[in-house]
mmCIF file of C-alpha atoms and ligand atoms in Angstrom:
data_model
loop_
_atom_site.group_PDB
_atom_site.id
_atom_site.type_symbol
_atom_site.label_atom_id
_atom_site.label_comp_id
_atom_site.label_asym_id
_atom_site.label_seq_id
_atom_site.Cartn_x
_atom_site.Cartn_y
_atom_site.Cartn_z
ATOM 1 C CA UNK A 1 0.000 0.000 0.000
ATOM 2 C CA UNK A 2 1.095 3.562 -0.658
ATOM 3 C CA UNK A 3 2.142 5.663 2.287
ATOM 4 C CA UNK A 4 -0.848 7.178 4.040
ATOM 5 C CA UNK A 5 -1.549 10.786 3.211
ATOM 6 C CA UNK A 6 -1.711 13.190 6.134
ATOM 7 C CA UNK A 7 -3.094 16.715 5.869
ATOM 8 C CA UNK A 8 -1.653 19.147 8.414
ATOM 9 C CA UNK A 9 -3.294 22.468 9.212
ATOM 10 C CA UNK A 10 -3.643 24.987 12.064
ATOM 11 C CA UNK A 11 -5.117 28.349 13.015
ATOM 12 C CA UNK A 12 -1.889 30.108 14.006
ATOM 13 C CA UNK A 13 -0.709 30.492 10.421
ATOM 14 C CA UNK A 14 1.578 28.651 8.052
ATOM 15 C CA UNK A 15 4.844 30.192 9.318
ATOM 16 C CA UNK A 16 4.713 29.042 12.921
ATOM 17 C CA UNK A 17 6.864 26.669 14.902
ATOM 18 C CA UNK A 18 3.960 24.482 16.030
ATOM 19 C CA UNK A 19 2.865 23.494 12.521
ATOM 20 C CA UNK A 20 6.426 22.968 11.348
ATOM 21 C CA UNK A 21 7.144 20.662 14.281
ATOM 22 C CA UNK A 22 3.924 18.761 13.605
ATOM 23 C CA UNK A 23 4.637 18.301 9.897
ATOM 24 C CA UNK A 24 8.180 17.120 10.637
ATOM 25 C CA UNK A 25 7.004 14.650 13.292
ATOM 26 C CA UNK A 26 4.325 13.202 11.003
ATOM 27 C CA UNK A 27 6.641 12.839 8.027
ATOM 28 C CA UNK A 28 7.872 9.551 9.512
ATOM 29 C CA UNK A 29 4.270 8.271 9.507
ATOM 30 C CA UNK A 30 3.135 9.228 6.015
ATOM 31 C CA UNK A 31 3.157 11.657 3.128
ATOM 32 C CA UNK A 32 2.530 15.030 4.736
ATOM 33 C CA UNK A 33 0.775 17.934 3.017
ATOM 34 C CA UNK A 34 0.494 21.242 4.869
ATOM 35 C CA UNK A 35 -2.295 23.714 4.093
ATOM 36 C CA UNK A 36 -2.677 26.534 6.595
ATOM 37 C CA UNK A 37 -3.916 30.115 6.841
ATOM 38 C CA UNK A 38 -1.623 32.834 5.527
ATOM 39 C CA UNK A 39 -2.309 34.847 8.699
ATOM 40 C CA UNK A 40 -3.153 33.887 12.247
ATOM 41 C CA UNK A 41 -6.838 32.925 12.549
ATOM 42 C CA UNK A 42 -7.009 31.838 16.189
ATOM 43 C CA UNK A 43 -10.577 31.907 17.549
ATOM 44 C CA UNK A 44 -11.944 31.914 13.989
ATOM 45 C CA UNK A 45 -14.212 29.061 15.063
ATOM 46 C CA UNK A 46 -15.798 27.073 12.250
ATOM 47 C CA UNK A 47 -16.188 29.996 9.867
ATOM 48 C CA UNK A 48 -16.125 29.501 6.134
ATOM 49 C CA UNK A 49 -15.356 32.147 3.495
ATOM 50 C CA UNK A 50 -18.265 32.262 1.059
ATOM 51 C CA UNK A 51 -18.335 35.857 -0.156
ATOM 52 C CA UNK A 52 -14.802 36.515 -1.323
ATOM 53 C CA UNK A 53 -12.306 34.526 -3.396
ATOM 54 C CA UNK A 54 -9.526 32.476 -1.830
ATOM 55 C CA UNK A 55 -5.944 32.545 -3.013
ATOM 56 C CA UNK A 56 -3.507 29.695 -2.392
ATOM 57 C CA UNK A 57 0.254 30.025 -2.560
ATOM 58 C CA UNK A 58 2.915 27.331 -2.662
ATOM 59 C CA UNK A 59 5.413 28.216 0.096
ATOM 60 C CA UNK A 60 7.573 25.075 0.284
ATOM 61 C CA UNK A 61 7.603 21.363 -0.507
ATOM 62 C CA UNK A 62 3.976 20.187 -0.200
ATOM 63 C CA UNK A 63 3.252 23.371 1.787
ATOM 64 C CA UNK A 64 0.507 25.805 0.863
ATOM 65 C CA UNK A 65 -0.854 28.950 2.455
ATOM 66 C CA UNK A 66 -4.475 29.952 1.874
ATOM 67 C CA UNK A 67 -5.726 33.465 2.714
ATOM 68 C CA UNK A 68 -8.761 32.132 4.561
ATOM 69 C CA UNK A 69 -9.835 30.368 7.735
ATOM 70 C CA UNK A 70 -8.744 26.950 8.999
ATOM 71 C CA UNK A 71 -12.048 25.545 7.692
ATOM 72 C CA UNK A 72 -11.298 27.020 4.253
ATOM 73 C CA UNK A 73 -7.874 25.361 4.333
ATOM 74 C CA UNK A 74 -9.376 21.940 5.058
ATOM 75 C CA UNK A 75 -11.912 22.303 2.255
ATOM 76 C CA UNK A 76 -9.323 23.474 -0.266
ATOM 77 C CA UNK A 77 -6.831 20.820 0.845
ATOM 78 C CA UNK A 78 -9.194 17.850 0.761
ATOM 79 C CA UNK A 79 -11.617 18.811 -1.999
ATOM 80 C CA UNK A 80 -9.136 20.454 -4.347
ATOM 81 C CA UNK A 81 -5.417 19.884 -3.703
ATOM 82 C CA UNK A 82 -5.682 16.221 -2.655
ATOM 83 C CA UNK A 83 -8.921 15.303 -4.421
ATOM 84 C CA UNK A 84 -7.244 12.579 -6.504
ATOM 85 C CA UNK A 85 -6.303 10.696 -3.339
ATOM 86 C CA UNK A 86 -7.922 11.994 -0.194
ATOM 87 C CA UNK A 87 -5.952 12.217 3.059
ATOM 88 C CA UNK A 88 -6.227 9.269 5.442
ATOM 89 C CA UNK A 89 -5.779 11.553 8.437
ATOM 90 C CA UNK A 90 -5.960 15.256 9.258
ATOM 91 C CA UNK A 91 -3.993 16.736 12.145
ATOM 92 C CA UNK A 92 -4.523 20.360 13.217
ATOM 93 C CA UNK A 93 -1.940 22.136 15.384
ATOM 94 C CA UNK A 94 0.272 22.186 17.262
ATOM 95 C CA UNK A 95 -1.676 25.166 18.566
ATOM 96 C CA UNK A 96 0.134 27.776 20.621
ATOM 97 C CA UNK A 97 -2.114 27.570 23.681
ATOM 98 C CA UNK A 98 -4.549 25.062 25.152
ATOM 99 C CA UNK A 99 -8.008 24.315 23.735
ATOM 100 C CA UNK A 100 -9.853 22.925 26.729
ATOM 101 C CA UNK A 101 -13.511 22.509 27.609
ATOM 102 C CA UNK A 102 -15.687 25.239 26.154
ATOM 103 C CA UNK A 103 -12.793 26.580 24.065
ATOM 104 C CA UNK A 104 -13.511 23.988 21.410
ATOM 105 C CA UNK A 105 -16.329 26.001 19.833
ATOM 106 C CA UNK A 106 -14.187 29.146 19.435
ATOM 107 C CA UNK A 107 -11.053 27.325 18.426
ATOM 108 C CA UNK A 108 -9.923 27.402 14.814
ATOM 109 C CA UNK A 109 -7.606 24.496 15.611
ATOM 110 C CA UNK A 110 -10.461 22.265 16.758
ATOM 111 C CA UNK A 111 -12.825 23.578 14.050
ATOM 112 C CA UNK A 112 -10.389 22.444 11.368
ATOM 113 C CA UNK A 113 -10.671 18.942 12.841
ATOM 114 C CA UNK A 114 -14.471 19.287 12.948
ATOM 115 C CA UNK A 115 -14.420 20.173 9.259
ATOM 116 C CA UNK A 116 -12.193 17.224 8.438
ATOM 117 C CA UNK A 117 -14.633 14.958 10.265
ATOM 118 C CA UNK A 118 -17.614 16.459 8.400
ATOM 119 C CA UNK A 119 -16.035 15.637 5.065
ATOM 120 C CA UNK A 120 -15.115 12.139 6.152
ATOM 121 C CA UNK A 121 -11.438 12.423 7.138
ATOM 122 C CA UNK A 122 -10.379 11.028 10.554
ATOM 123 C CA UNK A 123 -9.194 14.146 12.368
ATOM 124 C CA UNK A 124 -7.155 15.213 15.374
ATOM 125 C CA UNK A 125 -6.592 18.637 17.008
ATOM 126 C CA UNK A 126 -3.527 19.100 19.199
ATOM 127 C CA UNK A 127 -2.725 22.097 21.407
ATOM 128 C CA UNK A 128 0.191 23.015 23.652
ATOM 129 C CA UNK A 129 0.159 24.745 27.027
ATOM 130 C CA UNK A 130 2.288 27.896 27.040
ATOM 131 C CA UNK A 131 4.512 28.491 30.021
ATOM 132 C CA UNK A 132 7.936 30.083 30.296
ATOM 133 C CA UNK A 133 10.452 27.715 28.736
ATOM 134 C CA UNK A 134 7.871 25.361 27.155
ATOM 135 C CA UNK A 135 8.742 23.353 24.047
ATOM 136 C CA UNK A 136 6.729 21.481 21.391
ATOM 137 C CA UNK A 137 8.806 18.315 21.936
ATOM 138 C CA UNK A 138 6.293 16.242 23.902
ATOM 139 C CA UNK A 139 3.375 17.291 21.680
ATOM 140 C CA UNK A 140 5.283 16.431 18.496
ATOM 141 C CA UNK A 141 6.262 13.018 19.881
ATOM 142 C CA UNK A 142 2.701 12.265 20.968
ATOM 143 C CA UNK A 143 1.231 13.433 17.638
ATOM 144 C CA UNK A 144 3.467 10.989 15.808
ATOM 145 C CA UNK A 145 2.542 8.034 18.024
ATOM 146 C CA UNK A 146 -1.167 8.864 17.968
ATOM 147 C CA UNK A 147 -1.233 9.279 14.181
ATOM 148 C CA UNK A 148 0.444 5.911 13.720
ATOM 149 C CA UNK A 149 -2.044 4.278 16.075
ATOM 150 C CA UNK A 150 -5.150 5.927 14.577
ATOM 151 C CA UNK A 151 -4.166 4.763 11.094
ATOM 152 C CA UNK A 152 -4.111 1.183 12.479
ATOM 153 C CA UNK A 153 -7.162 1.490 14.687
ATOM 154 C CA UNK A 154 -9.553 4.176 13.414
ATOM 155 C CA UNK A 155 -12.217 5.778 15.560
ATOM 156 C CA UNK A 156 -15.891 5.545 14.591
ATOM 157 C CA UNK A 157 -16.913 7.787 11.683
ATOM 158 C CA UNK A 158 -17.955 11.202 12.957
ATOM 159 C CA UNK A 159 -15.628 11.196 15.962
ATOM 160 C CA UNK A 160 -12.659 13.515 16.223
ATOM 161 C CA UNK A 161 -9.936 13.667 18.825
ATOM 162 C CA UNK A 162 -8.953 16.729 20.858
ATOM 163 C CA UNK A 163 -5.520 16.588 22.494
ATOM 164 C CA UNK A 164 -3.948 19.050 24.942
ATOM 165 C CA UNK A 165 -0.351 18.783 26.082
ATOM 166 C CA UNK A 166 0.889 20.345 29.331
ATOM 167 C CA UNK A 167 4.112 22.348 29.479
ATOM 168 C CA UNK A 168 7.024 20.337 30.863
ATOM 169 C CA UNK A 169 7.409 16.566 30.749
ATOM 170 C CA UNK A 170 3.929 14.935 30.732
ATOM 171 C CA UNK A 171 3.230 12.322 33.422
ATOM 172 C CA UNK A 172 1.139 10.210 31.032
ATOM 173 C CA UNK A 173 -2.036 10.328 28.939
ATOM 174 C CA UNK A 174 -5.650 10.475 30.149
ATOM 175 C CA UNK A 175 -8.811 9.915 28.117
ATOM 176 C CA UNK A 176 -11.187 12.514 29.534
ATOM 177 C CA UNK A 177 -14.356 14.518 28.869
ATOM 178 C CA UNK A 178 -14.459 18.261 28.260
ATOM 179 C CA UNK A 179 -14.401 20.429 31.376
ATOM 180 C CA UNK A 180 -15.891 23.849 32.078
ATOM 181 C CA UNK A 181 -13.720 26.799 31.142
ATOM 182 C CA UNK A 182 -14.452 30.250 32.573
ATOM 183 C CA UNK A 183 -13.547 33.455 30.825
ATOM 184 C CA UNK A 184 -13.662 36.743 32.690
ATOM 185 C CA UNK A 185 -16.911 38.462 31.875
ATOM 186 C CA UNK A 186 -15.606 42.016 31.848
ATOM 187 C CA UNK A 187 -15.559 43.976 28.612
ATOM 188 C CA UNK A 188 -12.634 46.390 28.810
ATOM 189 C CA UNK A 189 -13.464 49.926 27.633
ATOM 190 C CA UNK A 190 -10.689 52.320 26.587
ATOM 191 C CA UNK A 191 -10.530 55.555 24.630
ATOM 192 C CA UNK A 192 -8.868 55.855 21.220
ATOM 193 C CA UNK A 193 -6.612 58.801 20.188
ATOM 194 C CA UNK A 194 -9.670 60.529 18.665
ATOM 195 C CA UNK A 195 -11.524 60.405 21.946
ATOM 196 C CA UNK A 196 -13.940 57.636 20.938
ATOM 197 C CA UNK A 197 -14.492 54.547 23.058
ATOM 198 C CA UNK A 198 -13.348 51.105 21.936
ATOM 199 C CA UNK A 199 -13.795 47.735 23.568
ATOM 200 C CA UNK A 200 -11.788 44.588 24.137
ATOM 201 C CA UNK A 201 -13.361 41.235 24.902
ATOM 202 C CA UNK A 202 -11.613 38.099 26.155
ATOM 203 C CA UNK A 203 -8.931 40.218 27.810
ATOM 204 C CA UNK A 204 -8.611 38.058 30.896
ATOM 205 C CA UNK A 205 -6.893 34.694 31.142
ATOM 206 C CA UNK A 206 -9.485 31.921 31.418
ATOM 207 C CA UNK A 207 -9.676 29.725 34.488
ATOM 208 C CA UNK A 208 -11.130 26.251 34.661
ATOM 209 C CA UNK A 209 -12.788 23.999 37.193
ATOM 210 C CA UNK A 210 -10.084 21.466 38.000
ATOM 211 C CA UNK A 211 -12.279 18.393 38.069
ATOM 212 C CA UNK A 212 -11.249 14.744 37.929
ATOM 213 C CA UNK A 213 -12.126 13.123 34.603
ATOM 214 C CA UNK A 214 -11.946 16.353 32.591
ATOM 215 C CA UNK A 215 -9.384 17.718 30.160
ATOM 216 C CA UNK A 216 -8.833 20.735 32.413
ATOM 217 C CA UNK A 217 -8.122 18.477 35.402
ATOM 218 C CA UNK A 218 -5.767 16.239 33.418
ATOM 219 C CA UNK A 219 -3.659 19.100 32.057
ATOM 220 C CA UNK A 220 -3.581 20.834 35.469
ATOM 221 C CA UNK A 221 -2.084 17.600 36.811
ATOM 222 C CA UNK A 222 0.474 17.525 33.967
ATOM 223 C CA UNK A 223 -1.129 14.731 31.947
ATOM 224 C CA UNK A 224 -1.781 14.855 28.201
ATOM 225 C CA UNK A 225 -5.574 15.030 27.824
ATOM 226 C CA UNK A 226 -7.287 13.265 24.946
ATOM 227 C CA UNK A 227 -11.034 13.580 24.358
ATOM 228 C CA UNK A 228 -13.326 12.087 21.718
ATOM 229 C CA UNK A 229 -15.718 14.707 20.325
ATOM 230 C CA UNK A 230 -18.620 14.344 17.933
ATOM 231 C CA UNK A 231 -20.651 16.702 15.845
ATOM 232 C CA UNK A 232 -24.096 15.706 17.061
ATOM 233 C CA UNK A 233 -24.787 18.595 19.434
ATOM 234 C CA UNK A 234 -28.266 17.293 20.297
ATOM 235 C CA UNK A 235 -28.890 17.307 24.028
ATOM 236 C CA UNK A 236 -30.689 13.981 24.352
ATOM 237 C CA UNK A 237 -31.374 14.611 28.052
ATOM 238 C CA UNK A 238 -33.538 17.591 27.130
ATOM 239 C CA UNK A 239 -35.658 15.963 24.391
ATOM 240 C CA UNK A 240 -38.476 15.022 26.777
ATOM 241 C CA UNK A 241 -38.495 18.392 28.546
ATOM 242 C CA UNK A 242 -38.666 20.138 25.183
ATOM 243 C CA UNK A 243 -41.587 17.894 24.166
ATOM 244 C CA UNK A 244 -43.416 19.139 27.261
ATOM 245 C CA UNK A 245 -42.542 22.761 26.516
ATOM 246 C CA UNK A 246 -43.846 22.442 22.965
ATOM 247 C CA UNK A 247 -46.996 20.586 24.095
ATOM 248 C CA UNK A 248 -47.815 23.617 26.262
ATOM 249 C CA UNK A 249 -47.677 26.081 23.358
ATOM 250 C CA UNK A 250 -51.086 27.097 22.096
ATOM 251 C CA UNK A 251 -50.895 26.377 18.383
ATOM 252 C CA UNK A 252 -54.299 27.807 17.385
HETATM 253 MN MN1 MN B 1 -4.259 29.344 17.592
#
């Protein structure tokens, strides 16, 4: 069999250390193609560019930059660049900063993996904790081992994997659920040089509930967290309650 094809992307931009380390680590596992945003698109979520053209530029061997979002990059990479032989795996990262708990809906890193999953490619997102003196070494090593393993033993269709790597030497790996992340609620108001107000959201560093069995708890205890995510956002617990709510609406 031919070497497996691996599509690498991120939301930090094509010229970042994290994506270069990831592509290098995965090159021992398969044929790596990198398609990533020309500029940083962190917190772009799952947005898709529909109302302006996209330009792609070859920037190295099997490396392309696209002037769009991470989701655009996955679409262009899978449905255009590699359409003759689709990738067997997509890996997004290594993101500069954790994507824990509720972060996953804002995260361009995780959204790229969501998009890969939607178009039928087994997908992984991997993010690195930033602390003074951190390196991408442990994350790159783990990405390589995980990619090798997922190509042998795939997850069910529709499931993607979210990985977070603590700074320093990890104590091991824990399969965990998403925790609860808390962002400061303050909107910071300042005044611009013309005397008009402007605002800054997300200015405070998020905190999390350090709970056993969650990604936040695992990383706080210096373990690599790994969580299976799926795209069915239905809250099955609430189906019956919603039936009762709807039954009480006068439909005449
Ligand atoms: Mn990012």
